[in-house]
Amino acid sequence: MIGIGIVGLPNVGKSTLFNAITKAGAAEAANYPFCTIEPNVGMVTVPDKRIDELAKIINPQRVVQATVEFVDIAGLVAGASKGEGLGNKFLSNIRGTAAICQVVRCFDDDNVVHVSGGVDPIRDINVINGELILADMETIDKALEKNKKLLVTKNKDVMKLVPVLEKCQAHLNEEKLLKTLNLTDEEKELIKVYQLLTIKPMIFVTNVSEDDLATGNEYVEKVREYAKGLDSEVVIVSAKVEEELQEMEEADKEEFLESLGVEEAGLNRLIRAGFKLLGLQTYFTAGVKEVRAWTINIGDTAPKAAGVIHTDFERGFIRAKVASYEDFIKYSGWKGTQEAGVMRVEGKDYVVQDGDLMEFLFNV
C-alpha cells in the first residue's frame, strides 16, 4: 500500500495543502469541485533536526533524510458510495492507501465556495466517514454472502472468518468506524485482504485562517473533541500560509512564522504526525561518506532494520553496534560513545528504538 491519502470535501484546501507539502506544485488547485481527478502522489522529506546535528559531528559527504508518501485524492461528496461525484474512483484510490488524512475546513470566507453551503467541520467529517462506512458495509456484505456458502465445506479459515465479518457488519450497521471496534491481531489479519476503509489509521488536519494558526478557533475545538473518540491526532494548518511560505527565503520564513505566533510551519508537524500515523520510526547510520535516516516499522528488530539497507544484511545478520542519539551527540560520535561505555552490542532479538545509531556486522 502507498502512504497517506489526503481526503476531504471539495474546496477544503486539500490540493493547496498537497502543493505546499511536496513543494512541487504538481496538484492543480482551484475554486470548484472535482478539481483533482487523478490522485497526485508526492514523496515528502520528514523534518528531523537530529540528522542536522549528526552531520555537524560527522561532516559527511552527503545527508539522506527519511521520506513519507502523501496522496492527494479527489474531493468526496455525499452519495460517493453510490457513485455520486467521483464516488467509486475516490473510494478505490483511498483503498490503496495505508492511512487517511482528513482535511477539514475551519475558516470562514465568503469568496471560497463550500459544497454544503456553510462551514461545519463535524458535518463534513460525518459526510466522509458515512461514505466510508457505507462502502465497507457493501464490502462486508459481499464477503459474508460468499463465505457463508462455504461454511458447509468446514474449511477452518472460513469458519474463523465468518464470525469476524459478522462482528464487523454489526458495528458498521451502528454507523461506527471499524477502527473503534475491538479486534484482535488475528481478527485484523483475517480481514486484511478486504482493504477496509474505516479500519485505517486516521488524522485530522484543520485548515484555518492565518489569524487562527497559533491558537485555533471554535471549529478546531469541535474537531479535537470528535477526534478524541477515535484516538486520532489533530494538526492545525493554514494552507494559505503554507502556500505563501514556499515562496519565501528561509530567514523570511522564520520572521513570518514568528509574526504569526508559531515556532514552525504546520506542515512540519503534519509530516511528522503522518510518519507516526503509519507506525514508522527512524534509525541512523553515520559515516564520513553518508549520514542517513532509515525508515522502519515501530517494533522492528535489529535484523529487520539491517534488511532495509540490503536484504543480505538481514539474512547474514550477526550483531549490531548501537548508541542512542542522545549519547552519540553527547560524546561526539562512535569513538566517544565507546570510550564512555555507552556504546552497546546487540543481537538478533534487539528491538530498535527511534533515533538509534547503528552499525551492522553480517556474513556475506
Tab-separated table of C-alpha atoms in Angstrom:
chain	number	residue	atom	x	y	z
A	1	MET	CA	0.000	0.000	0.000
A	2	ILE	CA	1.066	3.570	-0.681
A	3	GLY	CA	1.251	6.146	2.103
A	4	ILE	CA	-1.247	8.667	3.430
A	5	GLY	CA	-4.326	9.642	1.435
A	6	ILE	CA	-5.322	13.308	1.795
A	7	VAL	CA	-9.122	13.378	1.652
A	8	GLY	CA	-11.921	15.840	2.279
A	9	LEU	CA	-14.907	17.531	0.707
A	10	PRO	CA	-14.279	19.712	-2.349
A	11	ASN	CA	-12.796	23.171	-1.656
A	12	VAL	CA	-11.442	22.494	1.837
A	13	GLY	CA	-7.831	23.192	0.793
A	14	LYS	CA	-6.591	19.656	0.064
A	15	SER	CA	-4.712	20.366	-3.138
A	16	THR	CA	-3.299	23.652	-1.848
A	17	LEU	CA	-2.025	21.740	1.167
A	18	PHE	CA	-0.598	18.968	-1.017
A	19	ASN	CA	1.216	21.503	-3.195
A	20	ALA	CA	2.788	23.040	-0.114
A	21	ILE	CA	3.738	19.633	1.321
A	22	THR	CA	5.505	18.476	-1.817
A	23	LYS	CA	6.794	21.944	-2.794
A	24	ALA	CA	6.285	20.699	-6.329
A	25	GLY	CA	3.099	22.459	-7.398
A	26	ALA	CA	2.057	19.218	-9.082
A	27	ALA	CA	-1.561	19.271	-7.883
A	28	GLU	CA	-3.943	21.708	-9.542
A	29	ALA	CA	-5.778	23.881	-7.008
A	30	ALA	CA	-8.887	25.838	-7.983
A	31	ASN	CA	-12.161	27.136	-6.536
A	32	TYR	CA	-14.518	24.489	-7.941
A	33	PRO	CA	-15.426	20.884	-7.027
A	34	PHE	CA	-13.582	17.876	-8.541
A	35	CYS	CA	-10.538	19.920	-9.457
A	36	THR	CA	-8.440	16.850	-8.559
A	37	ILE	CA	-9.485	13.808	-10.586
A	38	GLU	CA	-6.447	11.527	-10.778
A	39	PRO	CA	-4.620	11.205	-7.439
A	40	ASN	CA	-1.326	13.081	-7.227
A	41	VAL	CA	1.478	11.331	-5.336
A	42	GLY	CA	4.370	13.078	-3.613
A	43	MET	CA	7.360	11.807	-1.637
A	44	VAL	CA	7.985	14.195	1.244
A	45	THR	CA	11.089	14.626	3.387
A	46	VAL	CA	10.397	14.098	7.085
A	47	PRO	CA	11.638	17.184	9.022
A	48	ASP	CA	14.142	15.934	11.614
A	49	LYS	CA	16.645	18.270	13.276
A	50	ARG	CA	18.549	15.262	14.618
A	51	ILE	CA	20.109	14.498	11.253
A	52	ASP	CA	21.492	18.057	11.050
A	53	GLU	CA	23.140	17.625	14.462
A	54	LEU	CA	24.656	14.302	13.394
A	55	ALA	CA	26.028	15.920	10.241
A	56	LYS	CA	27.771	18.599	12.346
A	57	ILE	CA	29.708	15.867	14.158
A	58	ILE	CA	30.461	13.592	11.199
A	59	ASN	CA	30.769	16.175	8.399
A	60	PRO	CA	29.703	13.596	5.787
A	61	GLN	CA	29.836	13.887	2.015
A	62	ARG	CA	26.049	13.721	1.880
A	63	VAL	CA	22.960	13.580	4.086
A	64	VAL	CA	19.873	11.481	3.268
A	65	GLN	CA	16.636	12.104	5.186
A	66	ALA	CA	13.644	9.849	5.729
A	67	THR	CA	10.610	10.277	3.465
A	68	VAL	CA	6.873	9.645	3.659
A	69	GLU	CA	4.372	9.430	0.811
A	70	PHE	CA	1.269	11.636	0.563
A	71	VAL	CA	-1.507	11.179	-1.996
A	72	ASP	CA	-3.928	13.962	-2.981
A	73	ILE	CA	-7.271	12.257	-3.674
A	74	ALA	CA	-10.297	13.797	-5.415
A	75	GLY	CA	-12.856	15.595	-3.234
A	76	LEU	CA	-15.710	13.439	-1.982
A	77	VAL	CA	-19.398	14.307	-1.767
A	78	ALA	CA	-22.390	12.687	-0.080
A	79	GLY	CA	-23.510	9.670	-2.098
A	80	ALA	CA	-19.994	8.705	-3.209
A	81	SER	CA	-20.570	5.106	-2.128
A	82	LYS	CA	-23.482	5.049	-4.613
A	83	GLY	CA	-21.434	6.617	-7.386
A	84	GLU	CA	-22.178	10.322	-6.810
A	85	GLY	CA	-19.468	12.751	-7.907
A	86	LEU	CA	-16.321	10.732	-8.493
A	87	GLY	CA	-17.551	8.228	-5.907
A	88	ASN	CA	-16.172	4.860	-6.912
A	89	LYS	CA	-12.925	6.388	-8.162
A	90	PHE	CA	-12.443	8.210	-4.864
A	91	LEU	CA	-13.093	5.061	-2.842
A	92	SER	CA	-10.778	2.869	-4.917
A	93	ASN	CA	-7.992	5.441	-4.642
A	94	ILE	CA	-8.279	5.686	-0.869
A	95	ARG	CA	-8.496	1.903	-0.553
A	96	GLY	CA	-4.916	1.694	-1.781
A	97	THR	CA	-3.526	3.958	0.953
A	98	ALA	CA	-2.221	2.852	4.351
A	99	ALA	CA	-3.729	5.759	6.328
A	100	ILE	CA	-6.171	8.635	5.939
A	101	CYS	CA	-5.560	12.339	6.465
A	102	GLN	CA	-8.882	14.191	6.564
A	103	VAL	CA	-8.585	17.884	5.731
A	104	VAL	CA	-11.423	19.831	7.340
A	105	ARG	CA	-12.346	23.421	6.562
A	106	CYS	CA	-12.239	25.511	9.737
A	107	PHE	CA	-12.241	29.023	8.276
A	108	ASP	CA	-14.947	31.440	7.141
A	109	ASP	CA	-14.546	33.013	3.709
A	110	ASP	CA	-17.488	34.064	1.536
A	111	ASN	CA	-15.196	34.047	-1.509
A	112	VAL	CA	-14.479	30.305	-1.239
A	113	VAL	CA	-17.461	28.145	-2.150
A	114	HIS	CA	-18.421	25.384	0.307
A	115	VAL	CA	-20.040	22.367	-1.319
A	116	SER	CA	-22.627	22.163	1.520
A	117	GLY	CA	-23.283	25.895	1.710
A	118	GLY	CA	-21.642	26.710	5.057
A	119	VAL	CA	-18.782	25.857	7.407
A	120	ASP	CA	-19.486	22.936	9.738
A	121	PRO	CA	-16.430	20.667	10.263
A	122	ILE	CA	-18.245	17.894	12.147
A	123	ARG	CA	-20.920	17.657	9.452
A	124	ASP	CA	-18.138	17.452	6.836
A	125	ILE	CA	-16.310	14.713	8.755
A	126	ASN	CA	-19.562	12.775	9.159
A	127	VAL	CA	-20.205	13.004	5.409
A	128	ILE	CA	-16.810	11.481	4.655
A	129	ASN	CA	-16.954	8.873	7.405
A	130	GLY	CA	-20.529	7.996	6.446
A	131	GLU	CA	-19.461	7.246	2.874
A	132	LEU	CA	-16.509	5.180	4.085
A	133	ILE	CA	-18.854	3.213	6.356
A	134	LEU	CA	-21.329	2.566	3.520
A	135	ALA	CA	-18.506	1.376	1.266
A	136	ASP	CA	-17.242	-1.010	3.959
A	137	MET	CA	-20.772	-2.299	4.570
A	138	GLU	CA	-21.029	-3.235	0.902
A	139	THR	CA	-17.638	-4.986	1.012
A	140	ILE	CA	-18.512	-6.905	4.202
A	141	ASP	CA	-21.987	-7.890	2.927
A	142	LYS	CA	-20.473	-9.386	-0.245
A	143	ALA	CA	-17.763	-11.187	1.739
A	144	LEU	CA	-20.326	-12.651	4.135
A	145	GLU	CA	-22.593	-13.821	1.341
A	146	LYS	CA	-19.694	-15.632	-0.321
A	147	ASN	CA	-18.153	-17.153	2.821
A	148	LYS	CA	-21.410	-18.303	4.437
A	149	LYS	CA	-21.959	-20.504	1.403
A	150	LEU	CA	-18.539	-22.033	2.043
A	151	LEU	CA	-19.306	-22.954	5.665
A	152	VAL	CA	-20.596	-26.346	4.511
A	153	THR	CA	-17.025	-27.218	3.464
A	154	LYS	CA	-15.947	-26.987	7.129
A	155	ASN	CA	-12.900	-25.016	5.977
A	156	LYS	CA	-11.124	-23.830	9.154
A	157	ASP	CA	-10.194	-20.422	7.742
A	158	VAL	CA	-13.762	-19.766	6.615
A	159	MET	CA	-15.130	-20.838	9.984
A	160	LYS	CA	-12.809	-18.330	11.667
A	161	LEU	CA	-13.546	-15.566	9.160
A	162	VAL	CA	-17.361	-15.546	9.177
A	163	PRO	CA	-17.779	-14.576	12.876
A	164	VAL	CA	-15.297	-11.720	12.384
A	165	LEU	CA	-17.170	-10.464	9.337
A	166	GLU	CA	-20.443	-10.639	11.291
A	167	LYS	CA	-18.883	-8.641	14.127
A	168	CYS	CA	-17.729	-6.010	11.619
A	169	GLN	CA	-21.144	-5.929	9.949
A	170	ALA	CA	-22.935	-5.299	13.260
A	171	HIS	CA	-20.507	-2.481	14.124
A	172	LEU	CA	-20.900	-0.795	10.743
A	173	ASN	CA	-24.690	-1.095	10.979
A	174	GLU	CA	-24.426	1.096	14.078
A	175	GLU	CA	-22.726	3.695	11.838
A	176	LYS	CA	-19.385	3.260	13.613
A	177	LEU	CA	-15.911	3.156	12.077
A	178	LEU	CA	-14.201	-0.228	12.300
A	179	LYS	CA	-11.171	1.449	13.877
A	180	THR	CA	-13.326	1.766	17.018
A	181	LEU	CA	-14.101	-1.964	17.054
A	182	ASN	CA	-12.017	-4.045	19.460
A	183	LEU	CA	-10.447	-6.631	17.138
A	184	THR	CA	-7.565	-8.947	17.986
A	185	ASP	CA	-4.436	-9.016	15.804
A	186	GLU	CA	-5.577	-12.384	14.449
A	187	GLU	CA	-9.006	-10.993	13.545
A	188	LYS	CA	-7.415	-7.978	11.813
A	189	GLU	CA	-5.194	-10.307	9.815
A	190	LEU	CA	-8.228	-12.354	8.701
A	191	ILE	CA	-9.967	-9.308	7.183
A	192	LYS	CA	-6.820	-7.551	5.910
A	193	VAL	CA	-7.444	-8.807	2.376
A	194	TYR	CA	-10.599	-6.662	2.094
A	195	GLN	CA	-8.683	-3.359	2.492
A	196	LEU	CA	-11.483	-1.924	4.607
A	197	LEU	CA	-11.573	1.863	4.656
A	198	THR	CA	-12.813	2.583	8.169
A	199	ILE	CA	-10.161	0.458	9.883
A	200	LYS	CA	-7.316	2.620	8.547
A	201	PRO	CA	-5.389	4.938	10.916
A	202	MET	CA	-6.736	8.484	10.661
A	203	ILE	CA	-5.532	12.006	11.344
A	204	PHE	CA	-7.438	15.297	11.065
A	205	VAL	CA	-5.986	18.487	9.599
A	206	THR	CA	-7.927	21.617	10.473
A	207	ASN	CA	-7.386	24.208	7.751
A	208	VAL	CA	-7.682	27.620	9.434
A	209	SER	CA	-7.167	31.262	8.520
A	210	GLU	CA	-3.847	32.999	9.152
A	211	ASP	CA	-5.241	34.706	12.274
A	212	ASP	CA	-6.181	31.370	13.903
A	213	LEU	CA	-2.977	29.462	13.168
A	214	ALA	CA	-1.417	29.949	16.611
A	215	THR	CA	-4.461	29.292	18.792
A	216	GLY	CA	-7.084	27.588	16.649
A	217	ASN	CA	-10.767	28.508	16.887
A	218	GLU	CA	-14.147	27.087	17.905
A	219	TYR	CA	-14.248	24.913	14.775
A	220	VAL	CA	-10.888	23.368	15.708
A	221	GLU	CA	-12.082	22.638	19.256
A	222	LYS	CA	-15.074	20.747	17.860
A	223	VAL	CA	-12.779	18.634	15.698
A	224	ARG	CA	-10.479	17.941	18.651
A	225	GLU	CA	-13.404	16.737	20.738
A	226	TYR	CA	-14.576	14.492	17.899
A	227	ALA	CA	-11.077	13.108	17.287
A	228	LYS	CA	-10.706	12.059	20.926
A	229	GLY	CA	-13.348	9.384	20.395
A	230	LEU	CA	-11.304	7.940	17.531
A	231	ASP	CA	-7.949	8.260	19.316
A	232	SER	CA	-6.835	10.423	16.398
A	233	GLU	CA	-4.464	13.374	16.305
A	234	VAL	CA	-5.457	16.875	15.174
A	235	VAL	CA	-2.984	19.171	13.423
A	236	ILE	CA	-3.706	22.880	12.838
A	237	VAL	CA	-2.550	24.146	9.447
A	238	SER	CA	-3.260	27.169	7.300
A	239	ALA	CA	-2.986	26.032	3.683
A	240	LYS	CA	-2.848	29.685	2.600
A	241	VAL	CA	0.082	30.410	4.930
A	242	GLU	CA	1.911	27.263	3.847
A	243	GLU	CA	1.491	28.280	0.220
A	244	GLU	CA	2.993	31.690	0.982
A	245	LEU	CA	5.904	30.142	2.884
A	246	GLN	CA	7.015	28.198	-0.173
A	247	GLU	CA	7.788	31.479	-1.954
A	248	MET	CA	9.987	32.856	0.864
A	249	GLU	CA	13.664	32.630	1.765
A	250	GLU	CA	14.488	30.724	4.965
A	251	ALA	CA	15.217	33.861	7.003
A	252	ASP	CA	11.937	35.447	5.887
A	253	LYS	CA	10.037	32.270	6.769
A	254	GLU	CA	11.232	32.389	10.379
A	255	GLU	CA	10.287	36.055	10.696
A	256	PHE	CA	6.861	35.447	9.137
A	257	LEU	CA	6.081	32.484	11.406
A	258	GLU	CA	7.210	34.455	14.452
A	259	SER	CA	4.826	37.253	13.498
A	260	LEU	CA	2.013	34.673	13.472
A	261	GLY	CA	2.989	33.389	16.917
A	262	VAL	CA	4.127	29.906	15.819
A	263	GLU	CA	7.543	28.261	16.037
A	264	GLU	CA	7.424	26.154	12.889
A	265	ALA	CA	5.325	25.535	9.826
A	266	GLY	CA	2.198	23.468	10.407
A	267	LEU	CA	3.261	21.183	7.575
A	268	ASN	CA	6.322	20.055	9.531
A	269	ARG	CA	4.042	18.896	12.335
A	270	LEU	CA	1.709	17.239	9.819
A	271	ILE	CA	4.500	15.323	8.075
A	272	ARG	CA	5.909	14.058	11.379
A	273	ALA	CA	2.411	13.133	12.563
A	274	GLY	CA	1.816	11.286	9.294
A	275	PHE	CA	5.064	9.356	9.705
A	276	LYS	CA	3.963	8.321	13.191
A	277	LEU	CA	0.448	7.512	11.932
A	278	LEU	CA	1.938	4.901	9.610
A	279	GLY	CA	3.659	3.258	12.575
A	280	LEU	CA	7.100	4.286	11.334
A	281	GLN	CA	10.261	5.372	13.094
A	282	THR	CA	13.837	6.284	12.206
A	283	TYR	CA	17.268	4.924	12.938
A	284	PHE	CA	20.517	6.426	11.666
A	285	THR	CA	23.764	5.288	10.128
A	286	ALA	CA	26.634	7.769	10.353
A	287	GLY	CA	29.897	7.645	8.416
A	288	VAL	CA	32.110	10.086	6.524
A	289	LYS	CA	30.512	9.150	3.196
A	290	GLU	CA	26.932	9.464	4.383
A	291	VAL	CA	24.662	10.255	7.320
A	292	ARG	CA	21.304	8.654	6.592
A	293	ALA	CA	17.909	8.275	8.247
A	294	TRP	CA	16.430	4.808	7.629
A	295	THR	CA	12.700	4.148	7.911
A	296	ILE	CA	11.465	1.054	9.759
A	297	ASN	CA	8.288	-0.070	11.490
A	298	ILE	CA	7.955	0.595	15.204
A	299	GLY	CA	8.833	-2.686	16.935
A	300	ASP	CA	11.230	-3.952	14.252
A	301	THR	CA	14.216	-5.983	15.443
A	302	ALA	CA	17.849	-5.277	14.519
A	303	PRO	CA	17.912	-7.802	11.619
A	304	LYS	CA	14.772	-6.191	10.132
A	305	ALA	CA	16.426	-2.784	10.439
A	306	ALA	CA	19.523	-4.115	8.693
A	307	GLY	CA	17.305	-5.502	5.928
A	308	VAL	CA	16.153	-2.051	4.796
A	309	ILE	CA	19.761	-1.320	3.821
A	310	HIS	CA	20.141	-4.621	1.961
A	311	THR	CA	18.369	-7.960	2.208
A	312	ASP	CA	21.785	-9.660	2.580
A	313	PHE	CA	22.297	-7.698	5.813
A	314	GLU	CA	19.166	-9.252	7.304
A	315	ARG	CA	19.942	-12.785	6.116
A	316	GLY	CA	23.517	-12.703	7.352
A	317	PHE	CA	22.968	-10.585	10.476
A	318	ILE	CA	25.383	-11.352	13.331
A	319	ARG	CA	25.166	-8.356	15.655
A	320	ALA	CA	24.788	-4.574	15.706
A	321	LYS	CA	26.766	-1.787	17.292
A	322	VAL	CA	24.227	0.615	18.840
A	323	ALA	CA	24.257	4.018	20.529
A	324	SER	CA	21.315	6.225	21.387
A	325	TYR	CA	21.054	9.534	19.539
A	326	GLU	CA	21.442	11.460	22.807
A	327	ASP	CA	24.654	9.600	23.733
A	328	PHE	CA	26.043	9.903	20.199
A	329	ILE	CA	25.625	13.683	20.323
A	330	LYS	CA	26.827	13.987	23.946
A	331	TYR	CA	30.037	12.032	23.313
A	332	SER	CA	30.634	13.317	19.761
A	333	GLY	CA	30.412	10.125	17.731
A	334	TRP	CA	31.261	6.442	17.780
A	335	LYS	CA	34.673	6.788	19.399
A	336	GLY	CA	33.320	8.927	22.236
A	337	THR	CA	30.405	6.583	22.974
A	338	GLN	CA	32.759	3.600	23.096
A	339	GLU	CA	35.186	5.352	25.437
A	340	ALA	CA	32.294	6.427	27.687
A	341	GLY	CA	30.999	2.848	27.835
A	342	VAL	CA	27.565	3.713	26.401
A	343	MET	CA	28.022	2.040	23.020
A	344	ARG	CA	26.320	-1.398	23.097
A	345	VAL	CA	26.494	-4.597	21.086
A	346	GLU	CA	23.028	-6.018	20.403
A	347	GLY	CA	21.867	-9.322	18.938
A	348	LYS	CA	19.010	-10.605	16.788
A	349	ASP	CA	16.306	-10.012	19.409
A	350	TYR	CA	17.073	-6.329	19.955
A	351	VAL	CA	14.072	-4.083	19.256
A	352	VAL	CA	15.323	-0.922	17.584
A	353	GLN	CA	14.461	2.375	19.289
A	354	ASP	CA	13.667	5.609	17.466
A	355	GLY	CA	16.861	7.591	16.954
A	356	ASP	CA	19.299	4.703	17.437
A	357	LEU	CA	22.677	4.993	15.701
A	358	MET	CA	23.547	1.587	14.258
A	359	GLU	CA	26.368	-0.296	12.518
A	360	PHE	CA	25.850	-3.908	11.428
A	361	LEU	CA	28.127	-6.935	11.333
A	362	PHE	CA	26.917	-9.649	8.972
A	363	ASN	CA	28.012	-12.687	6.954
A	364	VAL	CA	28.036	-12.197	3.201
